[in-house]
Structure formats: C-alpha cells, structure tokens
XYZ file of N, CA and C in Angstrom:
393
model
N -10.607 -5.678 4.217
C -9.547 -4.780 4.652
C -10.158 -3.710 5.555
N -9.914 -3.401 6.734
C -9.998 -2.084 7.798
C -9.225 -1.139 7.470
N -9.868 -0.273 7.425
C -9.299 1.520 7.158
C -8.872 2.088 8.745
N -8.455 2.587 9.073
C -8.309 3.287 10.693
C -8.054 4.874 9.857
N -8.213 5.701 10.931
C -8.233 6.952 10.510
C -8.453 7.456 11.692
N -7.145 8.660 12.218
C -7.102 9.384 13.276
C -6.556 10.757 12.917
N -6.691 11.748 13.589
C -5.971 13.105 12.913
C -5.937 14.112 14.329
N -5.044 14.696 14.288
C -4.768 15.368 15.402
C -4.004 17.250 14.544
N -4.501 17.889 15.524
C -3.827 19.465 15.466
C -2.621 19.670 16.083
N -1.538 20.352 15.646
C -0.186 20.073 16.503
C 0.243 21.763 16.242
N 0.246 22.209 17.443
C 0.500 23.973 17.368
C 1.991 23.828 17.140
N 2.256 23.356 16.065
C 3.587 23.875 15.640
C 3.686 23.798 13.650
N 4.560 24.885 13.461
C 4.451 25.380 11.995
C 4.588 23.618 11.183
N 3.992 23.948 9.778
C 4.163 22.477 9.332
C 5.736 22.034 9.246
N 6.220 22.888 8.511
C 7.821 22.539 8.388
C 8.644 21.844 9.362
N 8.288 22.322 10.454
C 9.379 21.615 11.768
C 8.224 19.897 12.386
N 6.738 20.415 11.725
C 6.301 18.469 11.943
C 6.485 17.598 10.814
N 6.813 18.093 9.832
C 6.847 17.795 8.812
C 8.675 16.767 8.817
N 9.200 17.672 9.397
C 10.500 17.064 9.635
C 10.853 15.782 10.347
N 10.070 15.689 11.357
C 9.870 14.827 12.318
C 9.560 13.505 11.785
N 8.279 13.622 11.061
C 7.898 12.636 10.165
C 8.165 11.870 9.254
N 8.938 12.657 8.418
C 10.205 12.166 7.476
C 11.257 11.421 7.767
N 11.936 12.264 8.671
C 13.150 11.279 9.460
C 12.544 9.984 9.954
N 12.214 8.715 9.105
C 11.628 7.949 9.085
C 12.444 7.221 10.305
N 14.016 6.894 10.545
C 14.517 6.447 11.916
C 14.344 7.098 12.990
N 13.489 8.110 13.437
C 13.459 8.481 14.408
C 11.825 8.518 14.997
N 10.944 7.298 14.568
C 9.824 7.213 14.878
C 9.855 6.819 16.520
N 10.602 6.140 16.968
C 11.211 6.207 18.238
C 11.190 7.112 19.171
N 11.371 8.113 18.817
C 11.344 9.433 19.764
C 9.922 9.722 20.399
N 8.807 9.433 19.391
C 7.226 9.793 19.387
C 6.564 8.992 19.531
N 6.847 8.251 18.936
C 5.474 6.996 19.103
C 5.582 5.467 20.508
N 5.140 6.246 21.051
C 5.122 5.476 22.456
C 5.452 3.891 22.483
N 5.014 3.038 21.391
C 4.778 1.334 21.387
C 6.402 1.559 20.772
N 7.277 1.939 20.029
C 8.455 2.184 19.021
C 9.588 2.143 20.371
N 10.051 1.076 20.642
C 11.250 1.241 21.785
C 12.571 1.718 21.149
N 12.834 1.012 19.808
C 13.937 1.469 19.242
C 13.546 1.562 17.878
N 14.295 2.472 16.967
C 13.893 2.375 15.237
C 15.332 2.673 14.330
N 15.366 2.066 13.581
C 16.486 2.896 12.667
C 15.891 2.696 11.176
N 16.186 3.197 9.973
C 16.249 3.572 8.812
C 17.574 3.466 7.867
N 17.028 2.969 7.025
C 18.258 2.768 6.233
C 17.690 3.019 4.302
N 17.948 3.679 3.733
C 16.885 3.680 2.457
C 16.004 3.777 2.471
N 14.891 2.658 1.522
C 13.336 2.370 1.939
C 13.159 1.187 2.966
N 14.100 0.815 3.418
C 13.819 -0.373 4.959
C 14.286 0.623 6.105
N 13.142 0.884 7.146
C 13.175 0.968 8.754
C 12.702 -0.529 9.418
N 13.953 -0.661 10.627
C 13.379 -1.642 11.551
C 13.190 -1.068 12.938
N 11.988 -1.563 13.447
C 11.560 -1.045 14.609
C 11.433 -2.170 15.459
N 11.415 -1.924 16.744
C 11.234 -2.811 17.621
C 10.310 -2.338 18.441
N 9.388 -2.967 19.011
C 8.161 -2.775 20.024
C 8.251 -3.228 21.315
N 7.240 -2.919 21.950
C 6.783 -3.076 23.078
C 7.083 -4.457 24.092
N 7.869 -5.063 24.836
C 8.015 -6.222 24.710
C 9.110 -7.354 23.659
N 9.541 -6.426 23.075
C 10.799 -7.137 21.928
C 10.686 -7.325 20.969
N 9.508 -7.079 20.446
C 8.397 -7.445 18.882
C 9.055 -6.774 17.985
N 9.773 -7.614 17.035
C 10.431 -6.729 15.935
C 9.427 -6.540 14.907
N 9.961 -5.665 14.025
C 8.982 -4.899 12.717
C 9.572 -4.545 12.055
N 9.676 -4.753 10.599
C 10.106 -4.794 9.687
C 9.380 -3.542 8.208
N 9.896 -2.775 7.838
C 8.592 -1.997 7.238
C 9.549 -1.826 5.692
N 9.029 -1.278 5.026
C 9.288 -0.658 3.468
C 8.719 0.837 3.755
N 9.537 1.391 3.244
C 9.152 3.294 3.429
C 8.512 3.300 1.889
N 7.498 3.567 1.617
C 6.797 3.329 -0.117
C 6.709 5.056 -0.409
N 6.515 5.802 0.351
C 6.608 7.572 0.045
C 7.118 8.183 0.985
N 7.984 8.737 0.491
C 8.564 10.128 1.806
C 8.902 11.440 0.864
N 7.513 12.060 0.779
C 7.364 12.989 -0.701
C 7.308 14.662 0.369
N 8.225 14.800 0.058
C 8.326 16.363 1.322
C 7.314 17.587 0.448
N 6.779 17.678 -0.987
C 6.125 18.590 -1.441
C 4.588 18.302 -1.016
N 4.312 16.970 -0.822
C 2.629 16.479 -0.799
C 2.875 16.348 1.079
N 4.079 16.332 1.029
C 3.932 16.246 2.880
C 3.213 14.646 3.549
N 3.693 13.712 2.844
C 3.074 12.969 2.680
C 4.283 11.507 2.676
N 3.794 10.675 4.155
C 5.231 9.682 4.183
C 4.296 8.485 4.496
N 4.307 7.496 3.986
C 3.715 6.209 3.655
C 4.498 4.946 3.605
N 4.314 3.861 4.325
C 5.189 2.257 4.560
C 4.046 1.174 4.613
N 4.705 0.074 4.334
C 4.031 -1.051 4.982
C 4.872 -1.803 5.803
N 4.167 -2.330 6.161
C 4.685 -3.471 7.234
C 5.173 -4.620 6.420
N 6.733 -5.451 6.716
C 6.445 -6.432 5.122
C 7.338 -7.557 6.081
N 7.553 -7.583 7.778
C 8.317 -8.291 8.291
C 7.957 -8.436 9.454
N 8.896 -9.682 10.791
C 8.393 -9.506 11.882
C 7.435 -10.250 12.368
N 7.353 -9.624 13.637
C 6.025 -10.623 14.233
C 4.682 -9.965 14.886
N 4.634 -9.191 13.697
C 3.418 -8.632 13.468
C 2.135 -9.557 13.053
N 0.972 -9.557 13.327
C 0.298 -10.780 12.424
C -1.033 -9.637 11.474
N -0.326 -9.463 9.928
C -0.478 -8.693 9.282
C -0.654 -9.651 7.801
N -1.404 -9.523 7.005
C -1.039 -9.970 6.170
C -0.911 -8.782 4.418
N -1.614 -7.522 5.222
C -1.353 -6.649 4.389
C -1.556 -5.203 4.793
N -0.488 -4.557 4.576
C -0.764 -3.473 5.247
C -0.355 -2.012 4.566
N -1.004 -0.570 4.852
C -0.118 0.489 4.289
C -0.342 1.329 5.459
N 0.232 2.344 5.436
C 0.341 3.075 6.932
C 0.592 4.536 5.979
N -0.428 5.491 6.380
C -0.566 7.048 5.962
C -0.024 8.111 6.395
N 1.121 8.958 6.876
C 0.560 10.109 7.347
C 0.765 11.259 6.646
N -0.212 12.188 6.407
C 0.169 13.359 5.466
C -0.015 14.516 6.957
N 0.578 15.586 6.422
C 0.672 16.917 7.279
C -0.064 17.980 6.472
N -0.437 18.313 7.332
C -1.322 19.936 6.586
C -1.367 21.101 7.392
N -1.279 21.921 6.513
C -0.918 23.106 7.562
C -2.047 24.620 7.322
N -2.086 24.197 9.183
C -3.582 25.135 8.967
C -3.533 26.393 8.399
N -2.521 27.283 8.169
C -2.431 28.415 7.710
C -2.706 29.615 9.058
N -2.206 28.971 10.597
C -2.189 29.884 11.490
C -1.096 29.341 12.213
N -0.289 28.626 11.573
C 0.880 28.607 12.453
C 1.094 27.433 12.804
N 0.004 26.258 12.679
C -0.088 25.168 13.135
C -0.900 24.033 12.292
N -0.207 22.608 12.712
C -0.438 21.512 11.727
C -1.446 20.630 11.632
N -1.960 20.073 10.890
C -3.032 18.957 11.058
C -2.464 17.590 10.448
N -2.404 16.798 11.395
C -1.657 15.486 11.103
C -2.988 13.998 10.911
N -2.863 13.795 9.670
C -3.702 12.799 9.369
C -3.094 11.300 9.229
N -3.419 9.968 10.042
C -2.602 8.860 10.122
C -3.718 7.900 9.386
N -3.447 7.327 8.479
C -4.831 6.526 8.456
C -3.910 5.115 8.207
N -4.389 4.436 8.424
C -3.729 2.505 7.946
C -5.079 1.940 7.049
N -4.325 1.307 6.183
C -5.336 -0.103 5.815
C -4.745 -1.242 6.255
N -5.442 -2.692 6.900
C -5.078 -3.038 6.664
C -5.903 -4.736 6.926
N -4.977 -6.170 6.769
C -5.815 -7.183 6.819
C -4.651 -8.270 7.657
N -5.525 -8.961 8.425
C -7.102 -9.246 8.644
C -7.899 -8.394 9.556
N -8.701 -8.204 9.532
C -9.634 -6.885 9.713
C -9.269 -6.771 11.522
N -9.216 -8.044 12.002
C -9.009 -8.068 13.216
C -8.173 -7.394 13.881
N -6.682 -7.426 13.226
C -5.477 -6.534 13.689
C -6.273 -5.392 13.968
N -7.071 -4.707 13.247
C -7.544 -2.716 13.658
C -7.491 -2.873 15.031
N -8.577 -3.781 15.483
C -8.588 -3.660 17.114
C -7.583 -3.005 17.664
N -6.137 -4.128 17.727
C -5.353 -3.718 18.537
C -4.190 -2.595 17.852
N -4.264 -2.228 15.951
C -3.638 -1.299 15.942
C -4.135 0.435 16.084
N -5.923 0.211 16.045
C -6.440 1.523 16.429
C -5.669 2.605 17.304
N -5.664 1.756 18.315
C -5.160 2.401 19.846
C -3.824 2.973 20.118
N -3.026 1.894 19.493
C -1.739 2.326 19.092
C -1.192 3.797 18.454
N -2.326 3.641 16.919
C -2.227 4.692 16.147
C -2.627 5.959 16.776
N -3.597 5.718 17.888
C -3.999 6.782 18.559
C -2.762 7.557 19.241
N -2.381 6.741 20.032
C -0.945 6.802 20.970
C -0.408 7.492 20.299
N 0.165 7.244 18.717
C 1.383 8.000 18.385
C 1.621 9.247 17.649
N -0.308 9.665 17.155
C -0.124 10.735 17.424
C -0.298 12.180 18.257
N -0.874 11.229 19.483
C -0.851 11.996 20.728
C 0.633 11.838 21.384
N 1.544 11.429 20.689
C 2.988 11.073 21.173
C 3.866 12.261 20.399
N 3.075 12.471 19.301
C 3.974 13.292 18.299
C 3.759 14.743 18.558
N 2.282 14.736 19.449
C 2.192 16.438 19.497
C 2.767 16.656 20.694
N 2.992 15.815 22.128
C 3.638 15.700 23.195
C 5.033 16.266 22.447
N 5.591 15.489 22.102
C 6.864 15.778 21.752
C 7.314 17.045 21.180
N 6.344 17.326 20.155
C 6.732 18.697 19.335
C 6.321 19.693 20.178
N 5.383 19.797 20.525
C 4.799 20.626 21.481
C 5.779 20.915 22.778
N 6.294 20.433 23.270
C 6.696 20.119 25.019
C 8.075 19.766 24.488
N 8.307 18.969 23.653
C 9.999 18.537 23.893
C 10.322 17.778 24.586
C-alpha cells in the first residue's frame, strides 16, 4: 500500500476552510481534475477529467476533529483499495494548515494520484484565497 502525503497553508480562518471541505458535493469548485461532483449522504459521485466517473463513500465528515475522509469504492478508477484524508488545522494566526494524505493499492496508482492530490490542494487555497 502507498501513503501520499501533501499539506499546504491557506491564509484563511479554519472555519470558513473547514466549510469548504465538508460540503463534500462541492469538491468541484477546487479541485482542478473534479469536472462535476454531487453528494448525497455517505455516496459523492464525481466525474473527471475526460469523462472518468468516480464513485466514493464519505467514511468521516467529523466537523470537531476537522477531519473528512472517503474511499474510492466505484468507477473507472484502477484502485483496488483506497482511503483519502483531509484534516484542517488551524494555525492560531488566522490561518489554516490543510493536510491530504491517501493510502492506497496498487502502489502504482500514487504515481499518477500524487500530482493530482497536489493540484487540489493548490486548487483549494486558489479558491479560498482569491475566489
């Protein structure tokens, strides 16, 4: 199993990234590869880059630990196991620290989901940041 692990600073208070994150149908807005997303319960479906649907399970969306977690469980992803991290932390000056980490298998996928993961949360501080 591959771990990925990226983390980014986002000059905005935790509460309003914190929001962003949660609203699990609106990963769309931020994450650059996400053409369309919606949410419904613990199932979001997303669609990618090219038409690639994705299928996920929302497994935590815990607003006290700040802390929203899925896997991938559909689609034409080639995954055979996956969990997807992000917790928020807040620096205590006004601004957030966003930690994304994935596990997942076959080790190979990291390659091409590293980059991605990179993307979206340099997508998320674009957004919050700038609008």
């Amino acid at each position: 199993m591959a771990t990925l692990r990226t983390d980014i600073t986002i000059e905005r208070p935790v509460d309003e990234v914190w929001a962003v994150i949660s609203d699990a149908g609106s990963i769309s807005t931020w994450f650059p590869i996400v053409k369309t997303s919606s949410a419904s319960g613990e199932d979001r479906h997303c669609e990618l880059e090219g038409g690639i649907p994705l299928d996920e399970k929302i497994v935590t969306n815990d607003p006290q630990l700040r802390r929203f977690q899925y896997r991938i469980v559909g689609g034409r992803v080639p995954v055979d196991s996956h969990l997807g991290t992000v917790d928020v932390f807040d620096r205590g000056d006004g601004s957030s620290l966003v930690v994304y980490s994935t596990e997942v298998t076959p080790d190979e996928i990291a390659d091409t989901l590293g980059p991605a993961i990179e993307d979206g949360v340099r997508g998320l501080k674009k957004y919050l940041e700038t609008g």
